[in-house]
mmCIF file of C-alpha atoms in Angstrom:
data_model
loop_
_atom_site.group_PDB
_atom_site.id
_atom_site.type_symbol
_atom_site.label_atom_id
_atom_site.label_comp_id
_atom_site.label_asym_id
_atom_site.label_seq_id
_atom_site.Cartn_x
_atom_site.Cartn_y
_atom_site.Cartn_z
ATOM 1 C CA MET A 1 -81.799 24.801 77.094
ATOM 2 C CA VAL A 2 -78.837 27.062 75.735
ATOM 3 C CA ILE A 3 -76.964 24.183 74.066
ATOM 4 C CA ALA A 4 -80.336 22.543 72.204
ATOM 5 C CA SER A 5 -80.894 26.555 70.786
ATOM 6 C CA GLU A 6 -77.339 26.808 69.696
ATOM 7 C CA ALA A 7 -76.747 23.533 68.340
ATOM 8 C CA GLY A 8 -79.778 23.928 65.777
ATOM 9 C CA PRO A 9 -79.009 26.565 63.392
ATOM 10 C CA SER A 10 -75.297 25.605 63.489
ATOM 11 C CA LYS A 11 -76.105 22.063 62.294
ATOM 12 C CA SER A 12 -78.620 23.003 59.718
ATOM 13 C CA GLY A 13 -75.957 25.583 58.305
ATOM 14 C CA ARG A 14 -73.338 22.875 58.170
ATOM 15 C CA GLU A 15 -75.595 20.575 56.540
ATOM 16 C CA LYS A 16 -76.410 22.870 54.299
ATOM 17 C CA GLU A 17 -73.289 24.036 52.772
ATOM 18 C CA GLY A 18 -70.591 22.024 54.751
ATOM 19 C CA SER A 19 -68.104 24.581 54.192
ATOM 20 C CA PRO A 20 -67.548 25.762 57.838
ATOM 21 C CA GLU A 21 -66.206 22.177 58.606
ATOM 22 C CA GLU A 22 -64.194 22.281 55.351
ATOM 23 C CA LYS A 23 -62.384 25.324 56.269
ATOM 24 C CA ASP A 24 -61.577 23.766 59.919
ATOM 25 C CA ASP A 25 -59.989 21.429 58.454
ATOM 26 C CA ARG A 26 -58.062 23.172 56.067
ATOM 27 C CA THR A 27 -56.578 25.377 58.969
ATOM 28 C CA PHE A 28 -54.441 21.948 59.682
ATOM 29 C CA GLU A 29 -53.183 21.612 56.193
ATOM 30 C CA CYS A 30 -49.641 21.147 55.154
ATOM 31 C CA ASN A 31 -48.373 23.902 53.052
ATOM 32 C CA ILE A 32 -46.592 21.578 50.966
ATOM 33 C CA CYS A 33 -48.822 18.625 50.493
ATOM 34 C CA LEU A 34 -51.785 20.285 50.935
ATOM 35 C CA ASP A 35 -53.037 17.105 52.949
ATOM 36 C CA THR A 36 -53.830 17.204 56.826
ATOM 37 C CA ALA A 37 -50.472 17.920 58.512
ATOM 38 C CA LYS A 38 -48.737 14.309 59.469
ATOM 39 C CA ASP A 39 -46.212 14.542 62.053
ATOM 40 C CA ALA A 40 -46.742 18.208 62.189
ATOM 41 C CA VAL A 41 -44.302 20.971 62.576
ATOM 42 C CA VAL A 42 -44.573 24.469 63.086
ATOM 43 C CA SER A 43 -42.101 27.318 61.564
ATOM 44 C CA MET A 44 -40.765 29.896 63.743
ATOM 45 C CA CYS A 45 -42.912 32.239 61.359
ATOM 46 C CA GLY A 46 -45.862 30.148 62.483
ATOM 47 C CA HIS A 47 -46.279 27.917 59.754
ATOM 48 C CA LEU A 48 -47.762 24.362 59.520
ATOM 49 C CA PHE A 49 -45.808 21.608 57.279
ATOM 50 C CA CYS A 50 -45.810 17.912 57.734
ATOM 51 C CA TRP A 51 -42.108 17.016 58.969
ATOM 52 C CA PRO A 52 -41.407 14.783 56.208
ATOM 53 C CA CYS A 53 -42.380 17.370 53.650
ATOM 54 C CA LEU A 54 -40.692 20.012 55.403
ATOM 55 C CA HIS A 55 -37.377 17.997 55.752
ATOM 56 C CA GLN A 56 -37.483 17.347 51.904
ATOM 57 C CA TRP A 57 -38.199 21.349 51.192
ATOM 58 C CA LEU A 58 -35.181 22.275 53.387
ATOM 59 C CA ASP A 59 -33.161 18.733 51.799
ATOM 60 C CA THR A 60 -33.498 20.191 48.193
ATOM 61 C CA ARG A 61 -32.377 23.816 49.087
ATOM 62 C CA PRO A 62 -29.451 23.320 51.251
ATOM 63 C CA THR A 63 -28.049 26.964 50.659
ATOM 64 C CA ARG A 64 -31.574 28.742 50.541
ATOM 65 C CA GLN A 65 -33.789 27.756 53.856
ATOM 66 C CA VAL A 66 -36.781 29.771 53.849
ATOM 67 C CA CYS A 67 -40.337 29.287 54.757
ATOM 68 C CA PRO A 68 -42.026 27.964 51.708
ATOM 69 C CA VAL A 69 -44.842 30.720 52.766
ATOM 70 C CA CYS A 70 -43.690 33.626 54.068
ATOM 71 C CA LYS A 71 -39.822 33.169 52.971
ATOM 72 C CA ALA A 72 -38.533 33.620 56.339
ATOM 73 C CA ALA A 73 -35.321 31.934 57.556
ATOM 74 C CA ILE A 74 -35.987 28.878 58.911
ATOM 75 C CA SER A 75 -33.861 25.916 60.026
ATOM 76 C CA GLU A 76 -34.186 22.072 61.136
ATOM 77 C CA ASP A 77 -33.562 22.926 64.633
ATOM 78 C CA LYS A 78 -35.421 25.696 65.054
ATOM 79 C CA VAL A 79 -39.012 24.212 64.084
ATOM 80 C CA ILE A 80 -41.751 23.105 66.957
ATOM 81 C CA PRO A 81 -42.859 19.294 66.583
ATOM 82 C CA LEU A 82 -46.836 19.560 67.360
ATOM 83 C CA TYR A 83 -48.071 16.823 69.556
ATOM 84 C CA GLY A 84 -52.115 16.193 69.259
ATOM 85 C CA ARG A 85 -53.863 13.707 71.334
ATOM 86 C CA GLY A 86 -53.687 10.741 68.842
ATOM 87 C CA SER A 87 -50.512 11.630 67.043
ATOM 88 C CA THR A 88 -47.884 9.661 68.695
ATOM 89 C CA LYS A 89 -49.622 6.572 67.833
ATOM 90 C CA GLN A 90 -49.237 6.812 64.243
ATOM 91 C CA GLU A 91 -45.518 5.237 63.129
ATOM 92 C CA ASP A 92 -43.967 7.349 59.935
ATOM 93 C CA PRO A 93 -43.338 4.454 57.449
ATOM 94 C CA ARG A 94 -40.807 6.889 55.735
ATOM 95 C CA ASN A 95 -37.635 5.557 57.432
ATOM 96 C CA LYS A 96 -35.553 7.417 55.410
ATOM 97 C CA VAL A 97 -36.798 10.836 57.038
ATOM 98 C CA PRO A 98 -35.032 11.549 59.893
ATOM 99 C CA PRO A 99 -37.352 11.885 63.051
ATOM 100 C CA ARG A 100 -38.810 15.183 63.713
ATOM 101 C CA PRO A 101 -36.703 17.565 66.365
ATOM 102 C CA PRO A 102 -37.929 17.148 69.561
ATOM 103 C CA GLY A 103 -39.689 19.894 71.341
ATOM 104 C CA GLN A 104 -37.736 21.985 74.148
ATOM 105 C CA ARG A 105 -38.964 21.754 77.559
ATOM 106 C CA THR A 106 -38.280 23.864 80.364
ATOM 107 C CA GLU A 107 -39.596 23.426 83.982
ATOM 108 C CA PRO A 108 -42.309 26.154 85.035
ATOM 109 C CA GLU A 109 -40.919 28.724 87.294
ATOM 110 C CA ASN A 110 -41.434 27.474 91.343
ATOM 111 C CA ASN A 111 -42.307 29.463 93.759
ATOM 112 C CA GLY A 112 -42.848 28.708 97.529
ATOM 113 C CA GLY A 113 -43.561 25.200 98.607
ATOM 114 C CA PHE A 114 -40.913 22.601 99.100
ATOM 115 C CA PRO A 115 -38.426 22.829 96.599
ATOM 116 C CA GLY A 116 -36.966 19.490 96.437
ATOM 117 C CA PHE A 117 -33.271 19.436 95.368
ATOM 118 C CA GLY A 118 -33.228 22.330 93.443
ATOM 119 C CA PHE A 119 -30.697 24.774 93.906
ATOM 120 C CA GLY A 120 -31.497 28.495 93.394
ATOM 121 C CA ASP A 121 -35.154 28.646 94.350
ATOM 122 C CA GLY A 122 -35.092 28.268 97.817
ATOM 123 C CA GLY A 123 -32.198 30.671 99.279
ATOM 124 C CA PHE A 124 -28.217 29.423 98.992
ATOM 125 C CA HIS A 125 -28.268 28.021 102.712
ATOM 126 C CA MET A 126 -31.271 25.968 102.307
ATOM 127 C CA SER A 127 -30.253 24.168 99.031
ATOM 128 C CA PHE A 128 -26.760 23.444 101.039
ATOM 129 C CA GLY A 129 -28.181 22.292 103.839
ATOM 130 C CA ILE A 130 -30.215 19.715 101.918
ATOM 131 C CA GLY A 131 -26.984 19.128 99.542
ATOM 132 C CA ALA A 132 -24.750 18.104 102.392
ATOM 133 C CA PHE A 133 -27.102 15.599 103.375
ATOM 134 C CA PRO A 134 -26.047 12.607 101.267
ATOM 135 C CA PHE A 135 -22.408 13.411 102.466
ATOM 136 C CA GLY A 136 -23.084 13.133 106.016
ATOM 137 C CA PHE A 137 -24.996 10.080 105.351
ATOM 138 C CA VAL A 138 -21.870 8.783 103.346
ATOM 139 C CA THR A 139 -19.792 9.585 106.385
ATOM 140 C CA SER A 140 -21.775 8.406 109.033
ATOM 141 C CA SER A 141 -22.037 5.191 107.319
ATOM 142 C CA PHE A 142 -18.537 4.429 106.230
ATOM 143 C CA ASN A 143 -16.739 5.701 109.566
ATOM 144 C CA PHE A 144 -19.132 4.674 112.230
ATOM 145 C CA GLY A 145 -20.311 1.588 110.370
ATOM 146 C CA ASP A 146 -20.647 -0.553 113.685
ATOM 147 C CA HIS A 147 -22.647 2.237 115.921
ATOM 148 C CA HIS A 148 -25.036 2.441 112.681
ATOM 149 C CA HIS A 149 -27.689 0.341 113.844
ATOM 150 C CA GLN A 150 -27.906 1.306 117.362
ATOM 151 C CA ARG A 151 -28.826 4.733 116.267
ATOM 152 C CA PRO A 152 -32.544 5.370 115.907
ATOM 153 C CA ALA A 153 -32.439 8.432 113.461
ATOM 154 C CA HIS A 154 -29.352 7.440 111.447
ATOM 155 C CA GLY A 155 -30.738 8.940 107.946
ATOM 156 C CA ALA A 156 -30.903 12.522 109.537
ATOM 157 C CA GLY A 157 -27.906 13.706 108.707
ATOM 158 C CA ARG A 158 -24.779 15.470 110.234
ATOM 159 C CA GLY A 159 -26.618 17.802 112.511
ATOM 160 C CA MET A 160 -27.624 14.700 114.623
ATOM 161 C CA ALA A 161 -24.402 12.973 114.211
ATOM 162 C CA LEU A 162 -22.722 15.741 116.459
ATOM 163 C CA LEU A 163 -25.902 15.515 118.763
ATOM 164 C CA ASP A 164 -24.948 11.739 119.277
ATOM 165 C CA GLU A 165 -24.423 10.667 122.737
ATOM 166 C CA ASP A 166 -21.792 7.989 122.001
ATOM 167 C CA PRO A 167 -18.662 8.600 123.924
ATOM 168 C CA PHE A 168 -16.494 6.844 120.810
ATOM 169 C CA VAL A 169 -17.881 9.560 118.655
ATOM 170 C CA SER A 170 -17.486 12.312 120.716
ATOM 171 C CA LYS A 171 -14.274 11.511 121.568
ATOM 172 C CA ILE A 172 -13.207 10.998 117.923
ATOM 173 C CA PHE A 173 -15.030 14.617 117.357
ATOM 174 C CA LEU A 174 -12.694 15.941 120.240
ATOM 175 C CA TRP A 175 -9.532 14.715 118.471
ATOM 176 C CA VAL A 176 -10.408 15.973 115.241
ATOM 177 C CA ALA A 177 -11.004 19.259 116.538
ATOM 178 C CA ALA A 178 -7.419 19.144 118.706
ATOM 179 C CA ILE A 179 -5.776 18.212 115.459
ATOM 180 C CA PHE A 180 -7.258 20.850 113.529
ATOM 181 C CA ILE A 181 -6.550 23.285 116.468
ATOM 182 C CA MET A 182 -2.937 22.161 116.390
ATOM 183 C CA TRP A 183 -2.807 22.490 112.585
ATOM 184 C CA LEU A 184 -4.193 25.904 112.823
ATOM 185 C CA PHE A 185 -1.192 27.146 115.439
ATOM 186 C CA TYR A 186 1.652 25.468 113.571
ATOM 187 C CA ALA A 187 0.472 26.832 109.649
ATOM 188 C CA MET B 1 -33.048 14.774 75.250
ATOM 189 C CA ALA B 2 -32.142 15.599 71.881
ATOM 190 C CA ASP B 3 -32.572 12.173 70.345
ATOM 191 C CA GLN B 4 -35.764 11.255 72.007
ATOM 192 C CA ASN B 5 -37.315 10.798 68.982
ATOM 193 C CA ILE B 6 -34.809 8.697 67.003
ATOM 194 C CA ASN B 7 -35.809 5.444 66.249
ATOM 195 C CA PRO B 8 -33.081 3.078 67.717
ATOM 196 C CA PHE B 9 -33.894 0.402 65.214
ATOM 197 C CA SER B 10 -33.764 2.522 62.102
ATOM 198 C CA GLN B 11 -32.185 0.201 59.673
ATOM 199 C CA GLU B 12 -29.341 2.298 57.894
ATOM 200 C CA PRO B 13 -28.298 -0.496 55.755
ATOM 201 C CA THR B 14 -31.647 -1.281 53.944
ATOM 202 C CA THR B 15 -32.216 2.571 53.602
ATOM 203 C CA LYS B 16 -29.557 2.410 50.639
ATOM 204 C CA THR B 17 -30.770 -0.718 48.713
ATOM 205 C CA THR B 18 -34.582 -1.829 48.713
ATOM 206 C CA PRO B 19 -36.227 1.581 49.578
ATOM 207 C CA GLU B 20 -35.016 3.358 46.907
ATOM 208 C CA ARG B 21 -37.561 1.997 44.292
ATOM 209 C CA ARG B 22 -40.334 2.017 47.091
ATOM 210 C CA GLN B 23 -39.571 5.462 48.175
ATOM 211 C CA LEU B 24 -39.786 6.649 44.051
ATOM 212 C CA SER B 25 -43.500 5.222 43.985
ATOM 213 C CA GLN B 26 -44.094 6.901 47.258
ATOM 214 C CA SER B 27 -43.249 10.018 45.843
ATOM 215 C CA ASN B 28 -44.863 9.689 42.810
ATOM 216 C CA HIS B 29 -47.902 8.697 44.723
ATOM 217 C CA ALA B 30 -47.573 11.974 47.022
ATOM 218 C CA VAL B 31 -47.240 14.183 43.939
ATOM 219 C CA SER B 32 -50.315 12.691 42.585
ATOM 220 C CA ARG B 33 -51.843 13.523 45.365
ATOM 221 C CA ARG B 34 -51.358 16.750 45.502
ATOM 222 C CA LEU B 35 -51.674 17.587 41.759
ATOM 223 C CA GLN B 36 -55.444 15.847 42.518
ATOM 224 C CA LYS B 37 -55.549 18.485 45.245
ATOM 225 C CA GLU B 38 -54.597 21.149 43.116
ATOM 226 C CA LEU B 39 -57.119 20.140 40.168
ATOM 227 C CA MET B 40 -59.822 19.836 42.769
ATOM 228 C CA THR B 41 -59.521 23.739 44.013
ATOM 229 C CA LEU B 42 -59.021 24.616 40.618
ATOM 230 C CA MET B 43 -62.173 23.130 39.691
ATOM 231 C CA MET B 44 -64.282 24.116 42.556
ATOM 232 C CA ASN B 45 -63.175 27.562 42.488
ATOM 233 C CA ALA B 46 -62.877 28.484 39.071
ATOM 234 C CA GLU B 47 -60.347 31.620 38.462
ATOM 235 C CA LYS B 48 -61.324 34.171 36.034
ATOM 236 C CA GLY B 49 -58.823 33.812 33.104
ATOM 237 C CA VAL B 50 -57.001 30.710 33.963
ATOM 238 C CA SER B 51 -57.650 27.207 33.802
ATOM 239 C CA ALA B 52 -55.830 24.090 33.658
ATOM 240 C CA PHE B 53 -56.791 20.288 33.007
ATOM 241 C CA PRO B 54 -54.772 17.072 32.577
ATOM 242 C CA GLU B 55 -53.574 16.142 29.435
ATOM 243 C CA GLY B 56 -55.417 12.997 29.042
ATOM 244 C CA GLU B 57 -54.763 10.398 31.655
ATOM 245 C CA ASN B 58 -51.062 11.581 32.588
ATOM 246 C CA LEU B 59 -51.603 13.452 35.723
ATOM 247 C CA PHE B 60 -47.983 14.868 35.571
ATOM 248 C CA LYS B 61 -48.826 16.861 32.271
ATOM 249 C CA TRP B 62 -51.479 19.642 32.078
ATOM 250 C CA ILE B 63 -52.561 22.071 29.329
ATOM 251 C CA ALA B 64 -53.580 25.655 30.481
ATOM 252 C CA THR B 65 -54.973 28.681 29.406
ATOM 253 C CA ILE B 66 -54.661 32.108 30.118
ATOM 254 C CA ILE B 67 -56.626 34.555 29.147
ATOM 255 C CA GLY B 68 -54.552 38.369 28.250
ATOM 256 C CA PRO B 69 -55.259 40.196 30.731
ATOM 257 C CA ASP B 70 -57.886 43.561 29.964
ATOM 258 C CA GLY B 71 -55.914 46.721 29.414
ATOM 259 C CA THR B 72 -52.970 45.425 27.986
ATOM 260 C CA VAL B 73 -52.341 44.692 24.424
ATOM 261 C CA TYR B 74 -53.089 40.927 25.237
ATOM 262 C CA GLU B 75 -56.379 41.777 25.689
ATOM 263 C CA GLY B 76 -58.979 39.013 24.370
ATOM 264 C CA ILE B 77 -55.910 36.840 23.254
ATOM 265 C CA THR B 78 -55.810 33.059 24.641
ATOM 266 C CA PHE B 79 -52.691 31.582 25.283
ATOM 267 C CA LYS B 80 -52.113 28.003 25.879
ATOM 268 C CA LEU B 81 -49.471 26.482 27.888
ATOM 269 C CA SER B 82 -48.171 23.469 28.924
ATOM 270 C CA LEU B 83 -47.172 22.382 32.316
ATOM 271 C CA GLU B 84 -44.908 19.385 33.018
ATOM 272 C CA PHE B 85 -44.648 18.135 36.543
ATOM 273 C CA LEU B 86 -41.447 16.201 37.778
ATOM 274 C CA ASN B 87 -41.248 13.655 40.336
ATOM 275 C CA ASN B 88 -40.223 16.077 43.022
ATOM 276 C CA TYR B 89 -43.016 18.474 42.430
ATOM 277 C CA PRO B 90 -43.861 20.374 44.480
ATOM 278 C CA TYR B 91 -40.126 21.031 45.664
ATOM 279 C CA VAL B 92 -38.638 22.129 41.784
ATOM 280 C CA PRO B 93 -41.129 23.936 39.936
ATOM 281 C CA PRO B 94 -42.990 22.613 36.865
ATOM 282 C CA ILE B 95 -41.826 23.188 33.762
ATOM 283 C CA VAL B 96 -44.201 25.732 32.222
ATOM 284 C CA LYS B 97 -44.138 26.819 28.407
ATOM 285 C CA PHE B 98 -46.418 28.567 26.051
ATOM 286 C CA THR B 99 -47.421 26.456 23.224
ATOM 287 C CA SER B 100 -49.303 29.020 21.600
ATOM 288 C CA PRO B 101 -47.384 31.903 19.992
ATOM 289 C CA CYS B 102 -46.444 34.515 22.340
ATOM 290 C CA PHE B 103 -44.837 37.779 21.686
ATOM 291 C CA HIS B 104 -43.301 38.998 25.188
ATOM 292 C CA PRO B 105 -40.238 40.152 26.454
ATOM 293 C CA ASN B 106 -39.880 37.526 28.500
ATOM 294 C CA VAL B 107 -40.764 34.351 26.299
ATOM 295 C CA ASP B 108 -38.725 33.110 23.569
ATOM 296 C CA LEU B 109 -39.688 32.201 20.240
ATOM 297 C CA THR B 110 -39.980 28.339 21.452
ATOM 298 C CA GLY B 111 -42.469 29.306 24.312
ATOM 299 C CA ASN B 112 -39.724 29.319 27.166
ATOM 300 C CA ILE B 113 -40.634 31.672 30.031
ATOM 301 C CA CYS B 114 -37.894 33.432 32.123
ATOM 302 C CA LEU B 115 -39.934 34.106 35.148
ATOM 303 C CA ASP B 116 -38.182 34.120 38.630
ATOM 304 C CA ILE B 117 -40.765 31.952 40.592
ATOM 305 C CA LEU B 118 -40.351 29.613 37.989
ATOM 306 C CA LYS B 119 -36.771 29.004 38.880
ATOM 307 C CA GLU B 120 -34.686 30.267 41.970
ATOM 308 C CA LYS B 121 -37.726 31.991 43.674
ATOM 309 C CA TRP B 122 -39.965 29.136 43.250
ATOM 310 C CA SER B 123 -41.635 28.064 46.564
ATOM 311 C CA ALA B 124 -43.609 24.533 47.268
ATOM 312 C CA LEU B 125 -46.117 26.465 48.520
ATOM 313 C CA TYR B 126 -47.067 27.608 44.679
ATOM 314 C CA ASP B 127 -49.450 25.667 42.837
ATOM 315 C CA VAL B 128 -51.097 25.791 39.313
ATOM 316 C CA ARG B 129 -53.254 28.509 40.591
ATOM 317 C CA THR B 130 -50.691 30.718 41.431
ATOM 318 C CA VAL B 131 -48.115 29.978 38.705
ATOM 319 C CA LEU B 132 -50.938 30.833 35.894
ATOM 320 C CA LEU B 133 -52.110 34.229 37.738
ATOM 321 C CA SER B 134 -48.386 34.974 37.843
ATOM 322 C CA LEU B 135 -48.133 34.595 34.279
ATOM 323 C CA GLN B 136 -51.134 36.366 33.586
ATOM 324 C CA SER B 137 -49.656 39.372 35.346
ATOM 325 C CA LEU B 138 -46.424 38.648 33.667
ATOM 326 C CA LEU B 139 -47.861 39.323 30.302
ATOM 327 C CA ALA B 140 -49.261 42.802 31.841
ATOM 328 C CA GLU B 141 -46.274 43.585 33.285
ATOM 329 C CA PRO B 142 -42.733 42.284 31.566
ATOM 330 C CA ASN B 143 -39.613 42.509 33.050
ATOM 331 C CA ASN B 144 -37.365 44.298 30.559
ATOM 332 C CA ASP B 145 -34.134 44.075 32.255
ATOM 333 C CA SER B 146 -33.796 40.401 31.881
ATOM 334 C CA PRO B 147 -35.336 39.458 28.132
ATOM 335 C CA LEU B 148 -35.599 36.459 26.040
ATOM 336 C CA ASN B 149 -37.009 38.247 23.440
ATOM 337 C CA GLN B 150 -34.971 41.246 22.917
ATOM 338 C CA THR B 151 -37.105 42.855 20.256
ATOM 339 C CA ALA B 152 -40.258 42.430 22.363
ATOM 340 C CA ALA B 153 -38.324 44.578 25.205
ATOM 341 C CA GLU B 154 -36.989 47.448 23.047
ATOM 342 C CA LEU B 155 -40.616 47.685 21.468
ATOM 343 C CA TRP B 156 -42.445 47.463 24.774
ATOM 344 C CA PRO B 157 -42.449 51.199 25.823
ATOM 345 C CA ASN B 158 -44.064 52.205 22.464
ATOM 346 C CA GLN B 159 -47.339 49.762 22.836
ATOM 347 C CA THR B 160 -49.094 50.753 19.655
ATOM 348 C CA GLU B 161 -45.673 50.056 17.648
ATOM 349 C CA PHE B 162 -45.713 46.531 19.881
ATOM 350 C CA LYS B 163 -49.046 45.733 18.985
ATOM 351 C CA VAL B 164 -48.447 45.937 15.233
ATOM 352 C CA HIS B 165 -45.353 43.883 15.316
ATOM 353 C CA MET B 166 -47.060 41.463 17.624
ATOM 354 C CA GLU B 167 -49.881 40.698 15.110
ATOM 355 C CA LYS B 168 -47.386 40.260 12.635
ATOM 356 C CA PHE B 169 -45.449 37.795 14.509
ATOM 357 C CA MET B 170 -48.726 35.780 15.560
ATOM 358 C CA ALA B 171 -49.727 35.673 11.502
ATOM 359 C CA ASP B 172 -46.385 34.488 10.908
ATOM 360 C CA MET B 173 -46.516 31.600 13.581
ATOM 361 C CA ARG B 174 -49.784 30.723 12.660
ATOM 362 C CA LYS B 175 -48.603 30.315 8.894
ATOM 363 C CA GLN B 176 -45.682 28.640 9.647
ATOM 364 C CA ASN B 177 -47.683 25.962 12.363
ATOM 365 C CA SER B 178 -50.495 25.364 9.475
#
């Protein structure tokens, strides 16, 4: 009901003058070619251009790079490309113009949950534990390659290796510990 | 990341040879598109006191008129101007000249104009409409520090004397032209 009552007057209004739609279109016009912006970029001061248009503008005056609209200082690497839904399909025929500078994407702040392999979000100890996992795996697979297959949970890392019941492994660790203590005494 | 948009197959050698001409025609096309748009907006919302229209078929040469602003010595006088657009318009300003005699501190005897936005202060955003409106306000407020017409600049502070001189100048120019 609400939709119907709203759609009625607005539609007839558009038919009468056609200006609201026109205005809408003009909002996305490039400030240089006055056409709907193609490969749109927006400057830090918020003004919309086609990338080829803005590039040529910056190219014609390398010493005085200002926004054509507000004369704020602008540069190629400080414009933001606008990616609309249908925009990536359009190929720019002007090969000569270098491509738009890419958008700068930063990862959102991740609060809580399993942080994956990222450092700095789950506390230092946590990250270290996870980080050490591949090394543990490597040492276990290189040094004790023959026992590898017998172990049920070989991927569980170093912590598991220490608890391994294999006498050979525990012997080696004992020897390593002994050598380490000896070295400590001598040093 | 930085080069994700670069086409790895962009042909660098071809850009130097064949597309030269194609690019020129493309830019010509872009310029005429923009000029058509300007003409459309000028015709749709006519500005008071200024008008412009292409000279014949050529969209790159326009004839414009400015009516002298009210309350100035130029009140009621219609000035004709010529505008010439280059292939790299709007990246460079159009060449604008008075074709009817204009006695003004910043206009020389052949009609050349000294106005910053038509030179170093040009912006791609400016169009025929804004240029003409700027010229109209230049008529009312000349920049007497950098005159092209020294006599006019010296006479400007005394408006009655300026007007007398201007009318004589205009009559002389009309005689010369006829």
